[in-house]
């Protein structure tokens, strides 16, 4: 039942053993888990027993990651997926999770997957969104500016006990990440 989540626990133990080796040439300072929701999407049903097991695995995985972070002074970044939000307009199912009243990306209202149990497992929550922005482009040969679209991204600090809400808008260009004023 918990195959993928248990496999992650075993991999994290292997990572701990690797990091603990003093003669490692390149020190590990960051662990990234891309899409934690993928581990849980197909393994658990919505029965009370499965939801309980899923929550227990959340806490086990997060406990292991927090122990690694504390012991070795490294950062852990975990991505989650979003789903289209369908429901009342006052928070997530009437419960507000963080500093933002609602989350939007690509013109859709969304909500983080994995629910409240996962939301209570983490220390800080950020939200990356993207949207198309119309921009005028001046060309020497054109009599007037042409309008084109550019993908703008927004980084929002949704929740952190130790930090105030913050937000930044940026674009990704050939030159790299460039901040954009609103």
mmCIF file of C-alpha atoms in Angstrom:
data_model
loop_
_atom_site.group_PDB
_atom_site.id
_atom_site.type_symbol
_atom_site.label_atom_id
_atom_site.label_comp_id
_atom_site.label_asym_id
_atom_site.label_seq_id
_atom_site.Cartn_x
_atom_site.Cartn_y
_atom_site.Cartn_z
ATOM 1 C CA UNK A 1 0.000 0.000 0.000
ATOM 2 C CA UNK A 2 2.735 2.505 0.971
ATOM 3 C CA UNK A 3 5.280 1.320 -1.618
ATOM 4 C CA UNK A 4 6.438 4.669 -3.045
ATOM 5 C CA UNK A 5 6.351 6.532 0.253
ATOM 6 C CA UNK A 6 8.276 3.697 1.962
ATOM 7 C CA UNK A 7 10.769 3.702 -0.901
ATOM 8 C CA UNK A 8 11.345 7.432 -0.323
ATOM 9 C CA UNK A 9 12.013 6.755 3.379
ATOM 10 C CA UNK A 10 14.641 4.157 2.383
ATOM 11 C CA UNK A 11 16.230 6.552 -0.116
ATOM 12 C CA UNK A 12 16.400 9.244 2.567
ATOM 13 C CA UNK A 13 18.239 6.783 4.847
ATOM 14 C CA UNK A 14 20.715 6.152 2.010
ATOM 15 C CA UNK A 15 21.138 9.900 1.553
ATOM 16 C CA UNK A 16 21.815 10.284 5.270
ATOM 17 C CA UNK A 17 24.513 7.593 5.109
ATOM 18 C CA UNK A 18 26.064 9.294 2.064
ATOM 19 C CA UNK A 19 26.059 12.760 3.659
ATOM 20 C CA UNK A 20 27.538 11.380 6.882
ATOM 21 C CA UNK A 21 30.690 10.254 5.046
ATOM 22 C CA UNK A 22 33.251 12.905 5.933
ATOM 23 C CA UNK A 23 35.353 12.498 2.816
ATOM 24 C CA UNK A 24 32.514 13.300 0.385
ATOM 25 C CA UNK A 25 34.041 15.626 -2.222
ATOM 26 C CA UNK A 26 30.936 17.718 -2.819
ATOM 27 C CA UNK A 27 28.948 18.580 0.309
ATOM 28 C CA UNK A 28 25.195 18.181 0.053
ATOM 29 C CA UNK A 29 23.386 21.397 1.032
ATOM 30 C CA UNK A 30 20.019 20.975 -0.668
ATOM 31 C CA UNK A 31 17.504 18.165 -1.080
ATOM 32 C CA UNK A 32 14.748 18.701 -3.637
ATOM 33 C CA UNK A 33 11.736 16.408 -3.870
ATOM 34 C CA UNK A 34 9.767 17.260 -6.958
ATOM 35 C CA UNK A 35 6.076 16.545 -6.639
ATOM 36 C CA UNK A 36 5.501 14.889 -3.288
ATOM 37 C CA UNK A 37 1.858 14.424 -4.316
ATOM 38 C CA UNK A 38 2.881 11.904 -6.960
ATOM 39 C CA UNK A 39 3.822 9.481 -4.178
ATOM 40 C CA UNK A 40 0.349 9.569 -2.710
ATOM 41 C CA UNK A 41 -2.075 10.077 -5.596
ATOM 42 C CA UNK A 42 -2.679 6.489 -6.608
ATOM 43 C CA UNK A 43 -1.777 4.652 -3.418
ATOM 44 C CA UNK A 44 -4.484 5.811 -1.069
ATOM 45 C CA UNK A 45 -8.258 5.827 -1.179
ATOM 46 C CA UNK A 46 -10.412 8.345 0.654
ATOM 47 C CA UNK A 47 -11.406 5.919 3.390
ATOM 48 C CA UNK A 48 -10.685 7.028 6.953
ATOM 49 C CA UNK A 49 -8.122 4.224 7.392
ATOM 50 C CA UNK A 50 -6.233 5.184 4.216
ATOM 51 C CA UNK A 51 -6.312 8.879 5.064
ATOM 52 C CA UNK A 52 -4.867 8.051 8.484
ATOM 53 C CA UNK A 53 -2.065 5.955 6.925
ATOM 54 C CA UNK A 54 -1.377 8.723 4.415
ATOM 55 C CA UNK A 55 -1.080 11.310 7.205
ATOM 56 C CA UNK A 56 1.246 9.012 9.135
ATOM 57 C CA UNK A 57 3.481 8.721 6.062
ATOM 58 C CA UNK A 58 3.449 12.533 5.637
ATOM 59 C CA UNK A 59 4.725 12.951 9.175
ATOM 60 C CA UNK A 60 7.264 10.144 8.815
ATOM 61 C CA UNK A 61 8.705 11.604 5.596
ATOM 62 C CA UNK A 62 8.726 15.158 6.961
ATOM 63 C CA UNK A 63 10.244 14.029 10.255
ATOM 64 C CA UNK A 64 13.061 12.302 8.386
ATOM 65 C CA UNK A 65 13.660 15.360 6.188
ATOM 66 C CA UNK A 66 13.633 17.755 9.156
ATOM 67 C CA UNK A 67 16.104 15.522 11.004
ATOM 68 C CA UNK A 68 18.423 15.551 7.959
ATOM 69 C CA UNK A 69 18.115 19.328 7.659
ATOM 70 C CA UNK A 70 18.907 19.878 11.339
ATOM 71 C CA UNK A 71 21.716 17.346 11.569
ATOM 72 C CA UNK A 72 23.575 18.388 8.408
ATOM 73 C CA UNK A 73 22.538 22.045 8.028
ATOM 74 C CA UNK A 74 20.886 21.622 4.664
ATOM 75 C CA UNK A 75 17.770 23.027 3.044
ATOM 76 C CA UNK A 76 14.839 20.926 1.862
ATOM 77 C CA UNK A 77 12.516 22.027 -0.942
ATOM 78 C CA UNK A 78 9.430 19.948 -1.683
ATOM 79 C CA UNK A 79 7.116 20.735 -4.564
ATOM 80 C CA UNK A 80 3.449 19.928 -4.468
ATOM 81 C CA UNK A 81 0.919 19.928 -7.261
ATOM 82 C CA UNK A 82 -2.144 22.107 -7.616
ATOM 83 C CA UNK A 83 -5.625 21.233 -8.762
ATOM 84 C CA UNK A 84 -8.408 23.439 -10.034
ATOM 85 C CA UNK A 85 -10.312 24.841 -7.092
ATOM 86 C CA UNK A 86 -14.053 24.335 -7.120
ATOM 87 C CA UNK A 87 -15.878 25.595 -4.095
ATOM 88 C CA UNK A 88 -16.753 28.645 -2.029
ATOM 89 C CA UNK A 89 -14.733 31.823 -2.474
ATOM 90 C CA UNK A 90 -13.708 32.117 1.174
ATOM 91 C CA UNK A 91 -10.413 30.241 1.449
ATOM 92 C CA UNK A 92 -9.804 26.583 0.723
ATOM 93 C CA UNK A 93 -13.126 24.891 1.512
ATOM 94 C CA UNK A 94 -13.761 27.742 3.900
ATOM 95 C CA UNK A 95 -10.323 27.340 5.561
ATOM 96 C CA UNK A 96 -7.646 29.889 4.779
ATOM 97 C CA UNK A 97 -4.175 28.363 4.400
ATOM 98 C CA UNK A 98 -1.615 31.131 4.683
ATOM 99 C CA UNK A 99 -1.502 34.812 3.837
ATOM 100 C CA UNK A 100 -3.254 34.698 0.478
ATOM 101 C CA UNK A 101 -7.000 34.483 0.275
ATOM 102 C CA UNK A 102 -6.841 32.412 -2.905
ATOM 103 C CA UNK A 103 -4.267 31.162 -5.395
ATOM 104 C CA UNK A 104 -4.359 31.793 -9.152
ATOM 105 C CA UNK A 105 -2.113 30.564 -11.940
ATOM 106 C CA UNK A 106 -2.545 30.489 -15.707
ATOM 107 C CA UNK A 107 -5.922 32.202 -15.311
ATOM 108 C CA UNK A 108 -7.287 29.481 -13.007
ATOM 109 C CA UNK A 109 -8.066 29.412 -9.319
ATOM 110 C CA UNK A 110 -6.134 26.529 -7.795
ATOM 111 C CA UNK A 111 -5.568 24.749 -4.512
ATOM 112 C CA UNK A 112 -2.623 22.692 -3.315
ATOM 113 C CA UNK A 113 -3.144 18.947 -3.389
ATOM 114 C CA UNK A 114 -2.779 16.717 -0.309
ATOM 115 C CA UNK A 115 -5.035 18.851 1.889
ATOM 116 C CA UNK A 116 -4.845 20.090 5.451
ATOM 117 C CA UNK A 117 -2.779 17.219 6.838
ATOM 118 C CA UNK A 118 0.094 18.113 4.525
ATOM 119 C CA UNK A 119 -0.386 21.850 5.093
ATOM 120 C CA UNK A 120 0.235 21.311 8.803
ATOM 121 C CA UNK A 121 3.428 19.320 8.182
ATOM 122 C CA UNK A 122 5.489 22.098 6.642
ATOM 123 C CA UNK A 123 7.216 25.206 8.009
ATOM 124 C CA UNK A 124 7.018 27.571 5.047
ATOM 125 C CA UNK A 125 4.806 27.615 2.006
ATOM 126 C CA UNK A 126 5.542 29.439 -1.239
ATOM 127 C CA UNK A 127 3.488 29.628 -4.410
ATOM 128 C CA UNK A 128 4.860 30.093 -7.903
ATOM 129 C CA UNK A 129 2.333 31.233 -10.478
ATOM 130 C CA UNK A 130 2.501 32.278 -14.079
ATOM 131 C CA UNK A 131 0.369 34.471 -16.253
ATOM 132 C CA UNK A 132 0.598 36.073 -19.672
ATOM 133 C CA UNK A 133 1.315 39.788 -19.693
ATOM 134 C CA UNK A 134 0.843 42.028 -22.723
ATOM 135 C CA UNK A 135 3.907 44.147 -23.378
ATOM 136 C CA UNK A 136 4.618 46.829 -25.971
ATOM 137 C CA UNK A 137 7.742 46.290 -28.023
ATOM 138 C CA UNK A 138 9.336 49.253 -29.796
ATOM 139 C CA UNK A 139 10.925 48.447 -33.108
ATOM 140 C CA UNK A 140 12.971 50.959 -35.105
ATOM 141 C CA UNK A 141 11.216 50.018 -38.333
ATOM 142 C CA UNK A 142 7.654 49.954 -37.003
ATOM 143 C CA UNK A 143 5.593 53.170 -36.919
ATOM 144 C CA UNK A 144 4.084 52.207 -33.532
ATOM 145 C CA UNK A 145 4.868 49.732 -30.770
ATOM 146 C CA UNK A 146 3.716 46.184 -31.358
ATOM 147 C CA UNK A 147 1.970 44.249 -28.632
ATOM 148 C CA UNK A 148 3.273 40.836 -27.666
ATOM 149 C CA UNK A 149 2.791 38.604 -24.697
ATOM 150 C CA UNK A 150 5.364 37.543 -22.168
ATOM 151 C CA UNK A 151 5.053 34.942 -19.448
ATOM 152 C CA UNK A 152 5.365 36.652 -16.075
ATOM 153 C CA UNK A 153 5.853 34.588 -12.973
ATOM 154 C CA UNK A 154 5.016 35.501 -9.409
ATOM 155 C CA UNK A 155 6.688 34.173 -6.287
ATOM 156 C CA UNK A 156 4.499 34.538 -3.186
ATOM 157 C CA UNK A 157 5.484 33.643 0.330
ATOM 158 C CA UNK A 158 2.125 32.219 1.340
ATOM 159 C CA UNK A 159 2.979 31.136 4.863
ATOM 160 C CA UNK A 160 5.958 31.276 7.197
ATOM 161 C CA UNK A 161 5.822 31.803 10.940
ATOM 162 C CA UNK A 162 9.126 33.689 10.934
ATOM 163 C CA UNK A 163 8.628 35.913 7.852
ATOM 164 C CA UNK A 164 6.047 38.481 6.726
ATOM 165 C CA UNK A 165 4.189 38.027 3.462
ATOM 166 C CA UNK A 166 6.344 38.863 0.444
ATOM 167 C CA UNK A 167 5.826 38.746 -3.280
ATOM 168 C CA UNK A 168 8.013 39.233 -6.346
ATOM 169 C CA UNK A 169 7.251 39.189 -10.043
ATOM 170 C CA UNK A 170 9.840 38.039 -12.578
ATOM 171 C CA UNK A 171 10.406 36.823 -16.114
ATOM 172 C CA UNK A 172 12.828 34.242 -17.407
ATOM 173 C CA UNK A 173 14.908 35.433 -20.349
ATOM 174 C CA UNK A 174 17.993 34.199 -22.163
ATOM 175 C CA UNK A 175 20.044 36.386 -19.810
ATOM 176 C CA UNK A 176 18.494 34.738 -16.766
ATOM 177 C CA UNK A 177 15.829 35.602 -14.194
ATOM 178 C CA UNK A 178 14.863 39.286 -14.292
ATOM 179 C CA UNK A 179 12.695 41.078 -11.727
ATOM 180 C CA UNK A 180 9.675 43.011 -12.995
ATOM 181 C CA UNK A 181 8.016 45.952 -11.283
ATOM 182 C CA UNK A 182 4.264 45.730 -11.012
#
